[in-house]
Amino acid sequence: TIVIFSVTFLSYRFGKDSFEQSFLQALNLKSSVIGSQLDDMFEQLEYNLRMIQSSNRILQSLMQASAISNVDSAYFAIEKRLNDYLVPIQEIYGYNNILLLNSQGLIVYKTNKNLDNLLVGENFPDYDQIKFNANKKIYYGDINKISEKRALLNVAIPVFDLDEKIIGHVIAEFDMAKVYKLTSDTLGLGSTGEVILSKLSGNKLDYINKPRLSSFPLLTQSSIIDESD
């Protein structure tokens, strides 16, 4: 949800001639609708991650992978069991990838075999942040730009063994295209209104979606909040 997705909130820009009451009402209605849709989207993502976390297949696969020293051998031992379970989830909900990491941060499984940027046996790039932040709950990581118009959000959840110790993590690569489709819908907002999804870091707002009339690339713009007032 937008609350659990705590690094973000909705902020709004207006043109100099856009402060008419009817326009503000339209903008508030639009932001409310988008906020509700974002809530539904991320609630479903979190539900899926918790379902995967509690699956006996995931626990068995991580335990089996941990018992095999050769990562490739471990992958082939668990691949079929996990393909039958995780690939349908990836395809139904449009995730870019679902990965399984062991307790050292090594990738032991991934659903998307066509991607060569994350290989089985390699360390997951942001594992230190995941290990620190996803030790008890779901963690929303950084948004990574992978092309001019496309970005992925890594969302991680820990997996516990029978002694309640972390045995690994599940990571869903969430395609931000779904979010951008919502925020790019400016129907009813005239020529100057827009809804911007932002990440708050101190007094800086990093824009997550590209502003409507911006010529700058995705994920390169920000604003400073004046706290002097």
Tab-separated table of N, CA and C in Angstrom, residues 55-157:
chain	number	residue	atom	x	y	z
A	55	SER	N	5.260	-20.769	2.021
A	55	SER	CA	5.152	-22.020	1.275
A	55	SER	C	6.209	-23.032	1.718
A	56	ASN	N	5.772	-24.251	1.915
A	56	ASN	CA	6.696	-25.323	2.285
A	56	ASN	C	7.680	-25.621	1.150
A	57	ARG	N	7.258	-25.376	-0.088
A	57	ARG	CA	8.161	-25.586	-1.221
A	57	ARG	C	9.382	-24.668	-1.138
A	58	ILE	N	9.150	-23.442	-0.724
A	58	ILE	CA	10.249	-22.479	-0.629
A	58	ILE	C	11.218	-22.894	0.476
A	59	LEU	N	10.677	-23.259	1.638
A	59	LEU	CA	11.527	-23.684	2.742
A	59	LEU	C	12.323	-24.931	2.366
A	60	GLN	N	11.670	-25.922	1.798
A	60	GLN	CA	12.354	-27.140	1.390
A	60	GLN	C	13.443	-26.859	0.354
A	61	SER	N	13.150	-25.973	-0.577
A	61	SER	CA	14.119	-25.651	-1.625
A	61	SER	C	15.339	-24.948	-1.057
A	62	LEU	N	15.129	-24.020	-0.138
A	62	LEU	CA	16.258	-23.320	0.478
A	62	LEU	C	17.085	-24.269	1.339
A	63	MET	N	16.428	-25.138	2.069
A	63	MET	CA	17.155	-26.117	2.881
A	63	MET	C	17.960	-27.056	1.990
A	64	GLN	N	17.362	-27.477	0.883
A	64	GLN	CA	18.057	-28.373	-0.035
A	64	GLN	C	19.236	-27.661	-0.702
A	65	ALA	N	19.022	-26.418	-1.120
A	65	ALA	CA	20.093	-25.657	-1.760
A	65	ALA	C	21.250	-25.406	-0.791
A	66	SER	N	20.930	-25.196	0.477
A	66	SER	CA	21.965	-24.954	1.484
A	66	SER	C	22.807	-26.191	1.744
A	67	ALA	N	22.224	-27.350	1.504
A	67	ALA	CA	22.935	-28.607	1.769
A	67	ALA	C	23.823	-29.043	0.605
A	68	ILE	N	23.706	-28.344	-0.533
A	68	ILE	CA	24.497	-28.691	-1.714
A	68	ILE	C	25.525	-27.597	-1.951
A	69	SER	N	26.790	-27.943	-1.955
A	69	SER	CA	27.850	-26.940	-2.045
A	69	SER	C	27.948	-26.311	-3.434
A	70	ASN	N	27.657	-27.075	-4.480
A	70	ASN	CA	27.731	-26.559	-5.839
A	70	ASN	C	26.417	-25.857	-6.197
A	71	VAL	N	26.510	-24.563	-6.523
A	71	VAL	CA	25.303	-23.769	-6.757
A	71	VAL	C	24.525	-24.266	-7.971
A	72	ASP	N	25.221	-24.635	-9.032
A	72	ASP	CA	24.528	-25.125	-10.227
A	72	ASP	C	23.770	-26.417	-9.927
A	73	SER	N	24.410	-27.298	-9.153
A	73	SER	CA	23.745	-28.554	-8.779
A	73	SER	C	22.524	-28.275	-7.914
A	74	ALA	N	22.652	-27.287	-7.020
A	74	ALA	CA	21.532	-26.913	-6.158
A	74	ALA	C	20.372	-26.370	-6.984
A	75	TYR	N	20.706	-25.569	-7.995
A	75	TYR	CA	19.667	-24.998	-8.850
A	75	TYR	C	18.879	-26.093	-9.576
A	76	PHE	N	19.585	-27.020	-10.156
A	76	PHE	CA	18.904	-28.089	-10.893
A	76	PHE	C	18.092	-28.996	-9.963
A	77	ALA	N	18.505	-29.061	-8.697
A	77	ALA	CA	17.773	-29.892	-7.740
A	77	ALA	C	16.430	-29.273	-7.363
A	78	ILE	N	16.347	-27.949	-7.387
A	78	ILE	CA	15.130	-27.274	-6.932
A	78	ILE	C	14.331	-26.633	-8.075
A	79	GLU	N	14.893	-26.608	-9.271
A	79	GLU	CA	14.282	-25.862	-10.376
A	79	GLU	C	12.861	-26.314	-10.685
A	80	LYS	N	12.658	-27.583	-10.897
A	80	LYS	CA	11.334	-28.076	-11.299
A	80	LYS	C	10.276	-27.763	-10.252
A	81	ARG	N	10.601	-28.008	-8.997
A	81	ARG	CA	9.649	-27.761	-7.907
A	81	ARG	C	9.233	-26.288	-7.867
A	82	LEU	N	10.199	-25.392	-8.069
A	82	LEU	CA	9.901	-23.966	-7.972
A	82	LEU	C	9.284	-23.415	-9.248
A	83	ASN	N	9.686	-23.955	-10.398
A	83	ASN	CA	9.073	-23.507	-11.652
A	83	ASN	C	7.563	-23.698	-11.628
A	84	ASP	N	7.126	-24.852	-11.170
A	84	ASP	CA	5.696	-25.157	-11.145
A	84	ASP	C	4.919	-24.208	-10.239
A	85	TYR	N	5.604	-23.666	-9.250
A	85	TYR	CA	4.934	-22.808	-8.268
A	85	TYR	C	5.087	-21.320	-8.577
A	86	LEU	N	6.319	-20.893	-8.865
A	86	LEU	CA	6.600	-19.463	-8.960
A	86	LEU	C	6.406	-18.862	-10.352
A	87	VAL	N	6.683	-19.626	-11.395
A	87	VAL	CA	6.532	-19.073	-12.747
A	87	VAL	C	5.095	-18.620	-13.021
A	88	PRO	N	4.069	-19.400	-12.652
A	88	PRO	CA	2.695	-18.906	-12.854
A	88	PRO	C	2.414	-17.597	-12.110
A	89	ILE	N	2.961	-17.444	-10.904
A	89	ILE	CA	2.755	-16.197	-10.151
A	89	ILE	C	3.397	-15.034	-10.889
A	90	GLN	N	4.608	-15.247	-11.378
A	90	GLN	CA	5.292	-14.197	-12.134
A	90	GLN	C	4.486	-13.792	-13.366
A	91	GLU	N	3.994	-14.774	-14.088
A	91	GLU	CA	3.288	-14.491	-15.339
A	91	GLU	C	1.913	-13.862	-15.101
A	92	ILE	N	1.191	-14.352	-14.107
A	92	ILE	CA	-0.153	-13.826	-13.836
A	92	ILE	C	-0.099	-12.364	-13.404
A	93	TYR	N	0.867	-12.014	-12.546
A	93	TYR	CA	0.922	-10.656	-11.992
A	93	TYR	C	1.930	-9.759	-12.699
A	94	GLY	N	2.568	-10.269	-13.735
A	94	GLY	CA	3.423	-9.433	-14.557
A	94	GLY	C	4.708	-8.985	-13.910
A	95	TYR	N	5.235	-9.758	-12.959
A	95	TYR	CA	6.518	-9.392	-12.369
A	95	TYR	C	7.635	-9.668	-13.368
A	96	ASN	N	8.673	-8.879	-13.307
A	96	ASN	CA	9.797	-9.095	-14.215
A	96	ASN	C	10.567	-10.364	-13.861
A	97	ASN	N	10.607	-10.674	-12.575
A	97	ASN	CA	11.379	-11.824	-12.100
A	97	ASN	C	11.004	-12.097	-10.649
A	98	ILE	N	11.101	-13.339	-10.239
A	98	ILE	CA	11.032	-13.709	-8.823
A	98	ILE	C	12.296	-14.501	-8.522
A	99	LEU	N	13.037	-14.039	-7.531
A	99	LEU	CA	14.317	-14.663	-7.204
A	99	LEU	C	14.310	-15.224	-5.798
A	100	LEU	N	15.135	-16.237	-5.599
A	100	LEU	CA	15.334	-16.838	-4.288
A	100	LEU	C	16.815	-16.713	-3.947
A	101	LEU	N	17.103	-16.100	-2.800
A	101	LEU	CA	18.480	-15.950	-2.334
A	101	LEU	C	18.709	-16.845	-1.133
A	102	ASN	N	19.924	-17.381	-0.999
A	102	ASN	CA	20.245	-18.127	0.207
A	102	ASN	C	20.689	-17.163	1.306
A	103	SER	N	21.098	-17.672	2.443
A	103	SER	CA	21.416	-16.815	3.590
A	103	SER	C	22.700	-16.023	3.401
A	104	GLN	N	23.469	-16.316	2.346
A	104	GLN	CA	24.664	-15.538	2.031
A	104	GLN	C	24.415	-14.512	0.927
A	105	GLY	N	23.198	-14.460	0.427
A	105	GLY	CA	22.868	-13.510	-0.621
A	105	GLY	C	23.116	-14.007	-2.021
A	106	LEU	N	23.425	-15.299	-2.176
A	106	LEU	CA	23.621	-15.869	-3.499
A	106	LEU	C	22.274	-16.189	-4.140
A	107	ILE	N	22.156	-15.907	-5.423
A	107	ILE	CA	20.949	-16.256	-6.166
A	107	ILE	C	20.951	-17.763	-6.409
A	108	VAL	N	19.953	-18.456	-5.878
A	108	VAL	CA	19.883	-19.908	-6.078
A	108	VAL	C	18.766	-20.289	-7.054
A	109	TYR	N	17.908	-19.309	-7.364
A	109	TYR	CA	16.818	-19.589	-8.304
A	109	TYR	C	16.259	-18.273	-8.825
A	110	LYS	N	15.784	-18.297	-10.086
A	110	LYS	CA	15.062	-17.164	-10.654
A	110	LYS	C	14.043	-17.698	-11.654
A	111	THR	N	12.916	-17.000	-11.770
A	111	THR	CA	11.866	-17.461	-12.678
A	111	THR	C	12.150	-17.065	-14.116
A	112	ASN	N	12.760	-15.898	-14.311
A	112	ASN	CA	12.979	-15.386	-15.658
A	112	ASN	C	14.343	-15.842	-16.170
A	113	LYS	N	14.335	-16.898	-16.948
A	113	LYS	CA	15.585	-17.491	-17.444
A	113	LYS	C	16.196	-16.684	-18.586
A	114	ASN	N	15.440	-15.729	-19.134
A	114	ASN	CA	15.923	-14.948	-20.279
A	114	ASN	C	16.794	-13.767	-19.869
A	115	LEU	N	16.840	-13.473	-18.579
A	115	LEU	CA	17.635	-12.341	-18.104
A	115	LEU	C	19.041	-12.805	-17.744
A	116	ASP	N	20.044	-12.123	-18.276
A	116	ASP	CA	21.419	-12.508	-17.972
A	116	ASP	C	22.134	-11.506	-17.074
A	117	ASN	N	21.378	-10.511	-16.562
A	117	ASN	CA	22.012	-9.544	-15.654
A	117	ASN	C	22.078	-10.068	-14.220
A	118	LEU	N	21.236	-11.041	-13.890
A	118	LEU	CA	21.258	-11.674	-12.576
A	118	LEU	C	21.378	-13.178	-12.788
A	119	LEU	N	22.552	-13.708	-12.503
A	119	LEU	CA	22.829	-15.113	-12.785
A	119	LEU	C	22.801	-15.952	-11.522
A	120	VAL	N	22.307	-17.165	-11.644
A	120	VAL	CA	22.333	-18.104	-10.528
A	120	VAL	C	23.788	-18.325	-10.103
A	121	GLY	N	24.027	-18.237	-8.805
A	121	GLY	CA	25.376	-18.401	-8.273
A	121	GLY	C	26.061	-17.097	-7.959
A	122	GLU	N	25.495	-15.981	-8.460
A	122	GLU	CA	26.073	-14.669	-8.176
A	122	GLU	C	25.418	-14.040	-6.952
A	123	ASN	N	26.141	-13.118	-6.339
A	123	ASN	CA	25.574	-12.354	-5.232
A	123	ASN	C	24.561	-11.353	-5.758
A	124	PHE	N	23.434	-11.246	-5.074
A	124	PHE	CA	22.456	-10.236	-5.453
A	124	PHE	C	23.036	-8.861	-5.127
A	125	PRO	N	22.988	-7.899	-6.080
A	125	PRO	CA	23.688	-6.611	-5.919
A	125	PRO	C	23.352	-5.845	-4.647
A	126	ASP	N	22.095	-5.818	-4.245
A	126	ASP	CA	21.681	-5.010	-3.087
A	126	ASP	C	21.479	-5.858	-1.832
A	127	TYR	N	22.204	-6.958	-1.737
A	127	TYR	CA	21.925	-7.887	-0.635
A	127	TYR	C	22.194	-7.273	0.737
A	128	ASP	N	23.210	-6.434	0.868
A	128	ASP	CA	23.498	-5.832	2.178
A	128	ASP	C	22.302	-5.028	2.681
A	129	GLN	N	21.673	-4.267	1.798
A	129	GLN	CA	20.487	-3.499	2.186
A	129	GLN	C	19.317	-4.421	2.509
A	130	ILE	N	19.171	-5.469	1.728
A	130	ILE	CA	18.088	-6.429	1.960
A	130	ILE	C	18.289	-7.149	3.290
A	131	LYS	N	19.514	-7.582	3.554
A	131	LYS	CA	19.816	-8.285	4.799
A	131	LYS	C	19.518	-7.408	6.014
A	132	PHE	N	19.818	-6.113	5.886
A	132	PHE	CA	19.619	-5.188	7.008
A	132	PHE	C	18.141	-4.817	7.187
A	133	ASN	N	17.454	-4.588	6.073
A	133	ASN	CA	16.084	-4.056	6.146
A	133	ASN	C	14.992	-5.117	6.076
A	134	ALA	N	15.287	-6.238	5.441
A	134	ALA	CA	14.263	-7.285	5.296
A	134	ALA	C	14.571	-8.444	6.224
A	135	ASN	N	14.777	-8.140	7.500
A	135	ASN	CA	15.068	-9.202	8.463
A	135	ASN	C	13.830	-9.665	9.222
A	136	LYS	N	12.766	-8.864	9.158
A	136	LYS	CA	11.520	-9.251	9.821
A	136	LYS	C	10.290	-8.994	8.951
A	137	LYS	N	10.418	-8.070	8.035
A	137	LYS	CA	9.247	-7.636	7.274
A	137	LYS	C	9.602	-7.425	5.812
A	138	ILE	N	8.592	-7.050	5.049
A	138	ILE	CA	8.778	-6.753	3.637
A	138	ILE	C	9.565	-5.454	3.488
A	139	TYR	N	10.502	-5.471	2.552
A	139	TYR	CA	11.352	-4.308	2.325
A	139	TYR	C	11.229	-3.853	0.875
A	140	TYR	N	10.908	-2.572	0.699
A	140	TYR	CA	10.874	-1.964	-0.621
A	140	TYR	C	12.222	-1.316	-0.885
A	141	GLY	N	12.955	-1.847	-1.849
A	141	GLY	CA	14.287	-1.338	-2.144
A	141	GLY	C	14.260	-0.169	-3.109
A	142	ASP	N	15.409	0.084	-3.721
A	142	ASP	CA	15.515	1.182	-4.669
A	142	ASP	C	14.835	0.828	-5.986
A	143	ILE	N	14.481	1.860	-6.716
A	143	ILE	CA	13.939	1.681	-8.058
A	143	ILE	C	15.094	1.798	-9.035
A	144	ASN	N	15.285	0.779	-9.854
A	144	ASN	CA	16.408	0.729	-10.774
A	144	ASN	C	15.936	0.931	-12.203
A	145	LYS	N	16.503	1.928	-12.844
A	145	LYS	CA	16.178	2.206	-14.243
A	145	LYS	C	16.902	1.207	-15.145
A	146	ILE	N	16.165	0.540	-16.027
A	146	ILE	CA	16.781	-0.445	-16.911
A	146	ILE	C	16.709	-0.034	-18.383
A	147	SER	N	15.943	1.007	-18.678
A	147	SER	CA	15.900	1.568	-20.028
A	147	SER	C	15.359	2.991	-19.913
A	148	GLU	N	15.246	3.667	-21.048
A	148	GLU	CA	14.830	5.066	-21.045
A	148	GLU	C	13.457	5.262	-20.398
A	149	LYS	N	12.570	4.282	-20.555
A	149	LYS	CA	11.207	4.443	-20.046
A	149	LYS	C	10.803	3.351	-19.061
A	150	ARG	N	11.739	2.516	-18.646
A	150	ARG	CA	11.367	1.370	-17.825
A	150	ARG	C	12.232	1.289	-16.571
A	151	ALA	N	11.592	0.935	-15.460
A	151	ALA	CA	12.302	0.798	-14.185
A	151	ALA	C	11.689	-0.342	-13.383
A	152	LEU	N	12.485	-0.927	-12.504
A	152	LEU	CA	12.050	-2.041	-11.677
A	152	LEU	C	12.239	-1.700	-10.206
A	153	LEU	N	11.297	-2.151	-9.397
A	153	LEU	CA	11.361	-1.992	-7.948
A	153	LEU	C	11.580	-3.365	-7.320
A	154	ASN	N	12.656	-3.514	-6.556
A	154	ASN	CA	12.921	-4.771	-5.868
A	154	ASN	C	12.199	-4.780	-4.523
A	155	VAL	N	11.372	-5.797	-4.307
A	155	VAL	CA	10.635	-5.930	-3.047
A	155	VAL	C	10.991	-7.290	-2.453
A	156	ALA	N	11.500	-7.287	-1.211
A	156	ALA	CA	12.048	-8.506	-0.613
A	156	ALA	C	11.327	-8.883	0.668
A	157	ILE	N	11.308	-10.187	0.940
A	157	ILE	CA	10.739	-10.704	2.183
A	157	ILE	C	11.628	-11.842	2.683
